[in-house]
CSV table of C-alpha atoms and ligand atoms in Angstrom, one decimal:
chain,number,residue,atom,x,y,z
A,1,MET,CA,-51.8,-241.1,-16.0
A,2,ARG,CA,-54.4,-239.2,-18.1
A,3,ALA,CA,-55.4,-242.3,-20.0
A,4,PHE,CA,-57.6,-243.3,-17.1
A,5,ALA,CA,-59.3,-240.0,-16.2
A,6,ASP,CA,-63.0,-240.6,-15.8
A,7,LYS,CA,-62.7,-244.2,-17.1
A,8,VAL,CA,-64.8,-246.9,-15.3
A,9,ILE,CA,-62.5,-249.6,-14.0
A,10,TRP,CA,-63.9,-252.7,-12.3
A,11,ILE,CA,-61.3,-254.6,-10.2
A,12,THR,CA,-62.0,-258.0,-8.6
A,13,GLY,CA,-59.8,-259.0,-5.6
A,14,ALA,CA,-59.8,-255.3,-4.6
A,15,SER,CA,-59.8,-256.1,-0.9
A,16,SER,CA,-56.0,-256.7,-0.5
A,17,GLY,CA,-52.7,-257.0,-2.2
A,18,ILE,CA,-52.3,-256.2,-5.9
A,19,GLY,CA,-56.0,-255.4,-6.2
A,20,GLU,CA,-55.9,-252.9,-3.4
A,21,ALA,CA,-52.7,-251.3,-4.9
A,22,LEU,CA,-54.5,-251.1,-8.3
A,23,ALA,CA,-57.5,-249.3,-6.7
A,24,MET,CA,-55.1,-246.7,-5.2
A,25,ALA,CA,-53.2,-246.2,-8.5
A,26,PHE,CA,-56.4,-245.9,-10.6
A,27,ALA,CA,-58.0,-243.5,-8.1
A,28,ALA,CA,-54.8,-241.3,-8.3
A,29,ALA,CA,-55.2,-241.4,-12.1
A,30,GLY,CA,-58.7,-240.0,-11.9
A,31,ALA,CA,-60.7,-243.1,-12.7
A,32,ARG,CA,-64.1,-244.2,-11.5
A,33,LEU,CA,-63.9,-247.5,-9.6
A,34,VAL,CA,-65.9,-250.6,-9.0
A,35,LEU,CA,-64.3,-252.6,-6.2
A,36,SER,CA,-65.2,-256.3,-5.8
A,37,ALA,CA,-64.2,-259.2,-3.5
A,38,ARG,CA,-65.9,-261.2,-0.8
A,39,ARG,CA,-65.0,-259.2,2.3
A,40,GLU,CA,-67.2,-256.1,2.2
A,41,GLY,CA,-65.5,-254.6,5.3
A,42,GLU,CA,-62.1,-254.7,3.6
A,43,LEU,CA,-63.6,-253.2,0.4
A,44,GLN,CA,-64.9,-250.3,2.5
A,45,ARG,CA,-61.4,-249.8,4.0
A,46,VAL,CA,-59.8,-249.7,0.5
A,47,ALA,CA,-62.6,-247.4,-0.8
A,48,GLY,CA,-61.9,-245.0,2.1
A,49,GLN,CA,-58.2,-245.0,1.4
A,50,THR,CA,-58.8,-244.0,-2.3
A,51,GLY,CA,-60.5,-240.8,-1.1
A,52,LEU,CA,-62.9,-241.0,-4.0
A,53,PRO,CA,-66.4,-239.5,-3.5
A,54,GLY,CA,-69.4,-241.8,-3.6
A,55,GLU,CA,-70.4,-240.8,-7.2
A,56,GLN,CA,-67.0,-242.1,-8.4
A,57,LEU,CA,-66.9,-245.3,-6.5
A,58,MET,CA,-69.0,-248.5,-6.1
A,59,ILE,CA,-68.4,-251.3,-3.7
A,60,LEU,CA,-69.8,-254.5,-5.2
A,61,PRO,CA,-69.1,-257.6,-3.0
A,62,MET,CA,-69.1,-260.8,-4.9
A,63,ASP,CA,-67.7,-264.4,-4.8
A,64,MET,CA,-66.0,-265.5,-8.0
A,65,ARG,CA,-67.5,-269.0,-7.5
A,66,GLN,CA,-71.1,-267.7,-7.7
A,67,SER,CA,-71.3,-267.0,-11.4
A,68,GLU,CA,-75.1,-267.1,-11.4
A,69,THR,CA,-74.9,-263.6,-9.7
A,70,PHE,CA,-72.7,-262.1,-12.4
A,71,PRO,CA,-75.5,-260.8,-14.8
A,72,TYR,CA,-77.0,-259.0,-11.8
A,73,GLN,CA,-73.7,-257.5,-10.8
A,74,VAL,CA,-73.1,-256.3,-14.3
A,75,ALA,CA,-76.6,-254.7,-14.3
A,76,MET,CA,-75.8,-252.9,-11.1
A,77,VAL,CA,-72.6,-251.4,-12.5
A,78,LYS,CA,-74.4,-250.4,-15.7
A,79,LYS,CA,-77.1,-248.7,-13.6
A,80,LYS,CA,-74.5,-246.7,-11.7
A,81,PHE,CA,-71.9,-245.9,-14.4
A,82,GLY,CA,-73.5,-246.9,-17.7
A,83,ARG,CA,-70.3,-248.6,-18.9
A,84,VAL,CA,-67.1,-250.5,-18.0
A,85,ASP,CA,-64.0,-249.4,-19.8
A,86,VAL,CA,-61.5,-251.7,-18.1
A,87,MET,CA,-62.4,-255.0,-16.4
A,88,VAL,CA,-59.5,-256.2,-14.2
A,89,HIS,CA,-59.8,-259.9,-13.4
A,90,ASN,CA,-57.4,-260.0,-10.4
A,91,ALA,CA,-59.1,-262.1,-7.7
A,92,GLY,CA,-57.3,-265.4,-7.2
A,93,ILE,CA,-56.1,-268.0,-4.8
A,94,SER,CA,-52.9,-270.0,-4.9
A,95,GLN,CA,-51.8,-273.4,-3.7
A,96,ARG,CA,-49.1,-275.0,-1.6
A,97,SER,CA,-49.4,-278.8,-2.0
A,98,LEU,CA,-48.1,-281.7,-4.0
A,99,ALA,CA,-50.4,-282.8,-6.9
A,100,ARG,CA,-50.5,-286.5,-5.6
A,101,GLU,CA,-51.7,-285.4,-2.2
A,102,THR,CA,-54.2,-282.7,-3.3
A,103,LEU,CA,-57.9,-283.5,-3.1
A,104,VAL,CA,-59.7,-283.0,-6.4
A,105,ASP,CA,-62.1,-280.7,-4.7
A,106,VAL,CA,-59.2,-278.3,-4.1
A,107,ASP,CA,-58.2,-278.5,-7.8
A,108,ARG,CA,-61.8,-277.7,-8.6
A,109,LYS,CA,-62.0,-274.8,-6.2
A,110,LEU,CA,-58.8,-273.2,-7.7
A,111,MET,CA,-60.3,-273.6,-11.2
A,112,GLU,CA,-63.6,-272.1,-10.1
A,113,VAL,CA,-62.1,-269.0,-8.6
A,114,ASN,CA,-59.1,-268.4,-10.9
A,115,TYR,CA,-60.5,-269.6,-14.2
A,116,PHE,CA,-64.3,-270.1,-14.4
A,117,GLY,CA,-65.0,-266.9,-12.4
A,118,PRO,CA,-63.2,-264.6,-14.9
A,119,VAL,CA,-64.6,-266.5,-17.9
A,120,ALA,CA,-68.2,-266.2,-16.6
A,121,LEU,CA,-67.9,-262.6,-15.6
A,122,THR,CA,-66.4,-261.8,-19.0
A,123,LYS,CA,-69.4,-263.5,-20.7
A,124,ALA,CA,-71.8,-261.5,-18.6
A,125,LEU,CA,-70.0,-258.2,-19.4
A,126,LEU,CA,-69.3,-258.6,-23.2
A,127,PRO,CA,-72.8,-257.4,-24.3
A,128,LEU,CA,-72.3,-254.1,-22.4
A,129,MET,CA,-68.8,-253.7,-23.7
A,130,THR,CA,-69.9,-254.3,-27.2
A,131,ALA,CA,-72.8,-251.9,-26.9
A,132,GLN,CA,-70.6,-249.1,-25.6
A,133,GLY,CA,-68.2,-249.6,-28.6
A,134,GLY,CA,-65.4,-251.6,-26.9
A,135,GLY,CA,-63.3,-252.1,-23.8
A,136,GLN,CA,-60.3,-253.7,-22.3
A,137,LEU,CA,-60.1,-257.0,-20.4
A,138,VAL,CA,-57.1,-257.3,-18.1
A,139,VAL,CA,-56.3,-260.7,-16.8
A,140,VAL,CA,-54.0,-261.1,-13.8
A,141,SER,CA,-52.3,-264.5,-14.5
A,142,SER,CA,-48.8,-265.4,-13.2
A,143,LEU,CA,-45.5,-266.5,-14.4
A,144,VAL,CA,-46.9,-270.0,-13.7
A,145,GLY,CA,-49.3,-269.2,-16.6
A,146,TYR,CA,-46.2,-270.0,-18.7
A,147,PHE,CA,-44.7,-272.9,-16.8
A,148,GLY,CA,-45.7,-275.3,-14.1
A,149,THR,CA,-43.7,-275.4,-10.9
A,150,PRO,CA,-43.8,-277.9,-8.0
A,151,MET,CA,-46.5,-277.3,-5.3
A,152,ARG,CA,-48.6,-275.3,-7.8
A,153,SER,CA,-50.2,-277.9,-10.1
A,154,ALA,CA,-53.8,-276.7,-9.9
A,155,TYR,CA,-52.8,-273.1,-9.6
A,156,ALA,CA,-50.5,-273.3,-12.7
A,157,ALA,CA,-53.3,-275.2,-14.5
A,158,SER,CA,-55.8,-272.4,-13.7
A,159,LYS,CA,-53.4,-269.7,-15.0
A,160,HIS,CA,-52.5,-271.7,-18.1
A,161,ALA,CA,-56.2,-272.0,-18.8
A,162,LEU,CA,-56.7,-268.3,-18.6
A,163,HIS,CA,-54.1,-267.8,-21.4
A,164,GLY,CA,-55.8,-270.2,-23.7
A,165,PHE,CA,-59.3,-268.7,-23.2
A,166,PHE,CA,-58.3,-265.0,-23.3
A,167,GLU,CA,-55.9,-265.4,-26.3
A,168,ALA,CA,-58.8,-267.0,-28.3
A,169,LEU,CA,-61.2,-264.3,-27.1
A,170,ARG,CA,-58.7,-261.5,-28.0
A,171,ALA,CA,-58.7,-262.8,-31.6
A,172,GLU,CA,-62.5,-263.2,-31.7
A,173,GLU,CA,-63.3,-259.8,-30.2
A,174,ASN,CA,-60.8,-257.7,-32.1
A,175,ALA,CA,-63.6,-256.6,-34.5
A,176,ASN,CA,-65.7,-255.4,-31.5
A,177,ARG,CA,-62.8,-253.3,-30.3
A,178,ILE,CA,-62.4,-255.4,-27.1
A,179,ALA,CA,-58.8,-255.8,-26.2
A,180,VAL,CA,-57.1,-258.3,-23.8
A,181,THR,CA,-54.1,-257.6,-21.7
A,182,ILE,CA,-52.6,-260.6,-19.8
A,183,ILE,CA,-50.4,-259.6,-16.8
A,184,CYS,CA,-47.9,-262.2,-15.5
A,185,PRO,CA,-46.5,-261.3,-12.1
A,186,GLY,CA,-43.6,-263.1,-10.5
A,187,TYR,CA,-43.1,-262.6,-6.7
A,188,ILE,CA,-45.2,-259.8,-5.3
A,189,ARG,CA,-45.2,-259.0,-1.5
A,190,THR,CA,-48.9,-259.8,-0.8
A,191,SER,CA,-50.8,-262.3,1.4
A,192,ILE,CA,-51.1,-264.7,-1.6
A,193,SER,CA,-49.1,-267.4,0.2
A,194,VAL,CA,-50.9,-266.9,3.5
A,195,ASN,CA,-54.3,-267.4,1.7
A,196,ALA,CA,-53.0,-270.3,-0.5
A,197,LEU,CA,-54.7,-273.7,0.0
A,198,ASN,CA,-53.0,-276.9,1.1
A,199,GLU,CA,-53.8,-280.4,-0.1
A,200,LYS,CA,-56.9,-280.5,2.1
A,201,GLY,CA,-58.1,-277.0,1.1
A,202,GLU,CA,-57.0,-275.4,4.4
A,203,LYS,CA,-55.2,-272.1,4.4
A,204,HIS,CA,-51.4,-272.3,4.2
A,205,ASN,CA,-51.2,-269.4,6.7
A,206,LYS,CA,-47.5,-268.7,6.0
A,207,MET,CA,-45.7,-265.7,4.4
A,208,ASP,CA,-43.3,-267.5,2.0
A,209,GLU,CA,-39.8,-266.2,1.6
A,210,ASP,CA,-40.2,-265.6,-2.2
A,211,GLN,CA,-43.2,-263.3,-1.6
A,212,GLU,CA,-41.6,-261.6,1.4
A,213,ASN,CA,-38.6,-260.7,-0.9
A,214,GLY,CA,-40.8,-259.8,-3.9
A,215,ILE,CA,-41.5,-256.4,-5.3
A,216,SER,CA,-44.2,-254.3,-3.6
A,217,PRO,CA,-47.8,-254.4,-4.7
A,218,GLU,CA,-47.6,-250.7,-5.4
A,219,GLU,CA,-44.7,-251.2,-7.8
A,220,CYS,CA,-46.5,-254.0,-9.5
A,221,ALA,CA,-49.7,-251.9,-9.8
A,222,GLY,CA,-47.8,-249.0,-11.4
A,223,LYS,CA,-46.4,-251.4,-14.0
A,224,ILE,CA,-49.8,-252.9,-14.6
A,225,LEU,CA,-51.3,-249.4,-15.3
A,226,LYS,CA,-48.5,-248.7,-17.8
A,227,ALA,CA,-49.2,-252.0,-19.6
A,228,ILE,CA,-52.9,-251.3,-19.8
A,229,ALA,CA,-52.4,-247.7,-21.0
A,230,ALA,CA,-50.0,-248.9,-23.7
A,231,GLY,CA,-52.5,-251.6,-24.8
A,232,LYS,CA,-50.0,-254.3,-24.3
A,233,GLN,CA,-51.1,-257.9,-25.0
A,234,GLU,CA,-48.9,-259.2,-22.2
A,235,ALA,CA,-46.6,-258.0,-19.5
A,236,LEU,CA,-44.2,-259.9,-17.3
A,237,ILE,CA,-43.7,-258.1,-13.9
A,238,GLY,CA,-41.3,-259.0,-11.1
A,239,GLY,CA,-37.6,-259.5,-10.4
A,240,ARG,CA,-35.2,-261.9,-12.0
A,241,GLU,CA,-37.7,-264.8,-11.7
A,242,VAL,CA,-39.3,-263.4,-14.9
A,243,MET,CA,-36.2,-264.9,-16.7
A,244,GLY,CA,-37.9,-268.3,-16.2
A,245,VAL,CA,-40.2,-267.5,-19.1
A,246,TYR,CA,-37.3,-267.0,-21.5
A,247,LEU,CA,-35.4,-270.1,-20.1
A,248,LYS,CA,-38.5,-272.2,-20.7
A,249,ARG,CA,-38.9,-270.8,-24.2
A,250,PHE,CA,-35.3,-270.9,-25.4
A,251,VAL,CA,-33.6,-273.6,-23.3
A,252,PRO,CA,-36.5,-275.8,-22.1
A,253,GLY,CA,-34.2,-278.7,-21.1
A,254,VAL,CA,-32.1,-276.5,-18.8
A,255,PHE,CA,-35.3,-275.0,-17.3
A,256,SER,CA,-36.7,-278.4,-16.7
A,257,ARG,CA,-33.6,-279.5,-14.7
A,258,MET,CA,-33.7,-276.3,-12.7
A,259,ILE,CA,-37.3,-276.6,-11.7
A,260,LYS,CA,-37.1,-280.2,-10.5
A,261,GLY,CA,-37.7,-280.3,-6.7
A,262,TYR,CA,-38.0,-276.5,-6.5
A,263,ASN,CA,-40.0,-275.3,-3.5
A,264,ILE,CA,-40.6,-278.8,-2.2
A,265,LYS,CA,-38.1,-278.6,0.6
A,266,SER,CA,-39.5,-275.3,1.8
A,267,ARG,CA,-43.0,-276.7,2.6
B,1,NAP,N1,-48.5,-262.1,-5.0
B,1,NAP,C1,-47.9,-262.8,-6.0
B,1,NAP,O1,-46.7,-263.2,-5.8
B,1,NAP,C2,-48.6,-263.1,-7.2
B,1,NAP,C3,-47.9,-263.7,-8.3
B,1,NAP,C4,-48.5,-264.0,-9.5
B,1,NAP,C5,-49.9,-263.8,-9.6
B,1,NAP,N2,-50.6,-263.3,-8.6
B,1,NAP,C6,-52.0,-263.1,-8.8
B,1,NAP,O2,-52.4,-261.8,-8.4
B,1,NAP,C7,-53.8,-261.8,-8.0
B,1,NAP,C8,-54.0,-261.1,-6.7
B,1,NAP,O3,-53.4,-261.8,-5.7
B,1,NAP,P1,-52.6,-261.0,-4.5
B,1,NAP,O4,-51.2,-261.4,-4.6
B,1,NAP,O5,-53.0,-259.7,-4.4
B,1,NAP,O6,-53.1,-261.9,-3.2
B,1,NAP,P2,-54.2,-261.6,-2.1
B,1,NAP,O7,-53.7,-260.4,-1.3
B,1,NAP,O8,-54.4,-262.9,-1.4
B,1,NAP,O9,-55.5,-261.1,-2.9
B,1,NAP,C9,-56.4,-262.0,-3.4
B,1,NAP,C10,-57.7,-261.3,-3.7
B,1,NAP,O10,-58.6,-262.2,-4.3
B,1,NAP,C11,-59.8,-262.2,-3.6
B,1,NAP,N3,-60.5,-263.4,-3.7
B,1,NAP,C12,-60.0,-264.7,-3.3
B,1,NAP,N4,-61.0,-265.6,-3.4
B,1,NAP,C13,-62.1,-265.0,-3.9
B,1,NAP,C14,-63.4,-265.4,-4.3
B,1,NAP,N5,-63.8,-266.7,-4.1
B,1,NAP,N6,-64.3,-264.5,-4.8
B,1,NAP,C15,-63.9,-263.2,-4.9
B,1,NAP,N7,-62.7,-262.7,-4.6
B,1,NAP,C16,-61.8,-263.6,-4.1
B,1,NAP,C17,-59.5,-261.8,-2.2
B,1,NAP,O11,-60.6,-261.1,-1.6
B,1,NAP,P3,-61.6,-261.7,-0.5
B,1,NAP,O12,-60.8,-262.7,0.4
B,1,NAP,O13,-62.1,-260.5,0.2
B,1,NAP,O14,-62.6,-262.4,-1.3
B,1,NAP,C18,-58.3,-260.8,-2.4
B,1,NAP,O15,-58.8,-259.5,-2.6
B,1,NAP,C19,-54.2,-263.3,-8.0
B,1,NAP,O16,-54.9,-263.6,-9.2
B,1,NAP,C20,-52.9,-264.0,-8.0
B,1,NAP,O17,-53.0,-265.3,-8.5
B,1,NAP,C21,-50.0,-262.9,-7.4
């Protein structure tokens, strides 16, 4: 995909799953990459797989909850590449617990990683994007950014919050040529359920059937690249579960009946 040749693409959550597949796809498209996540060893592994030489690649470990480090991280990327064409906010954690049983600290952790992290990193990056004449912010939300489902109260809240913030930002930053693309995946075969938090904040540690039967991260990444290259405002990616968005919009009563109790029995 020629649209990305030589472009600087910064991906958070690049150590596994969708982020890893995005790194491979962007590398194949000739981009220069900044790979971020907490596990440096896994970032090294992904970096090696891309086959990119050191001058086209930067490994930048970071924790999305430590927003005080973001201005420094942006300065490091500026020093290496001088610009960021596409920022992909992909890092995230999910949830497997009932709202009534979930500690508020767990709700806060999900909001910190999934919502405040991308918000703070965007704010640290906007001056550079403005100075370079524009850029593209890509937000990996979820279908639950459109509707809440059982066992995902905090996760759905964090993804809904992303839509509110980045839709407002899109309208504000249009004059600065900064675009926003919101990606809403359905079920993708990654470790998202294994890494999801239970009501006490412990790892769920199970591969859920929905994820196991989902589309591959590589297929998802290919569709994300197409949506970014086309400058789409939003893209729904997945199997027939994406129909949920249309059911909720056009027949909300039917959707509400369908979603009652969903997932609770499969805890
Ligand atoms: N898979 C799905 O079915 C699905 C569906 C809808 C949306 N999504 C979204 O897709 C995105 C990627 O998830 P995935 O499916 O690829 O799951 P994944 O394999 O568990 O990847 C999650 C990524 O986020 C990073 N991460 C988690 N906590 C972090 C923190 N505090 N600071 C920095 N990085 C952190 C992880 O890296 P480290 O552990 O190394 O930090 C990892 O690279 C998420 O935003 C998720 O909500 C996934």
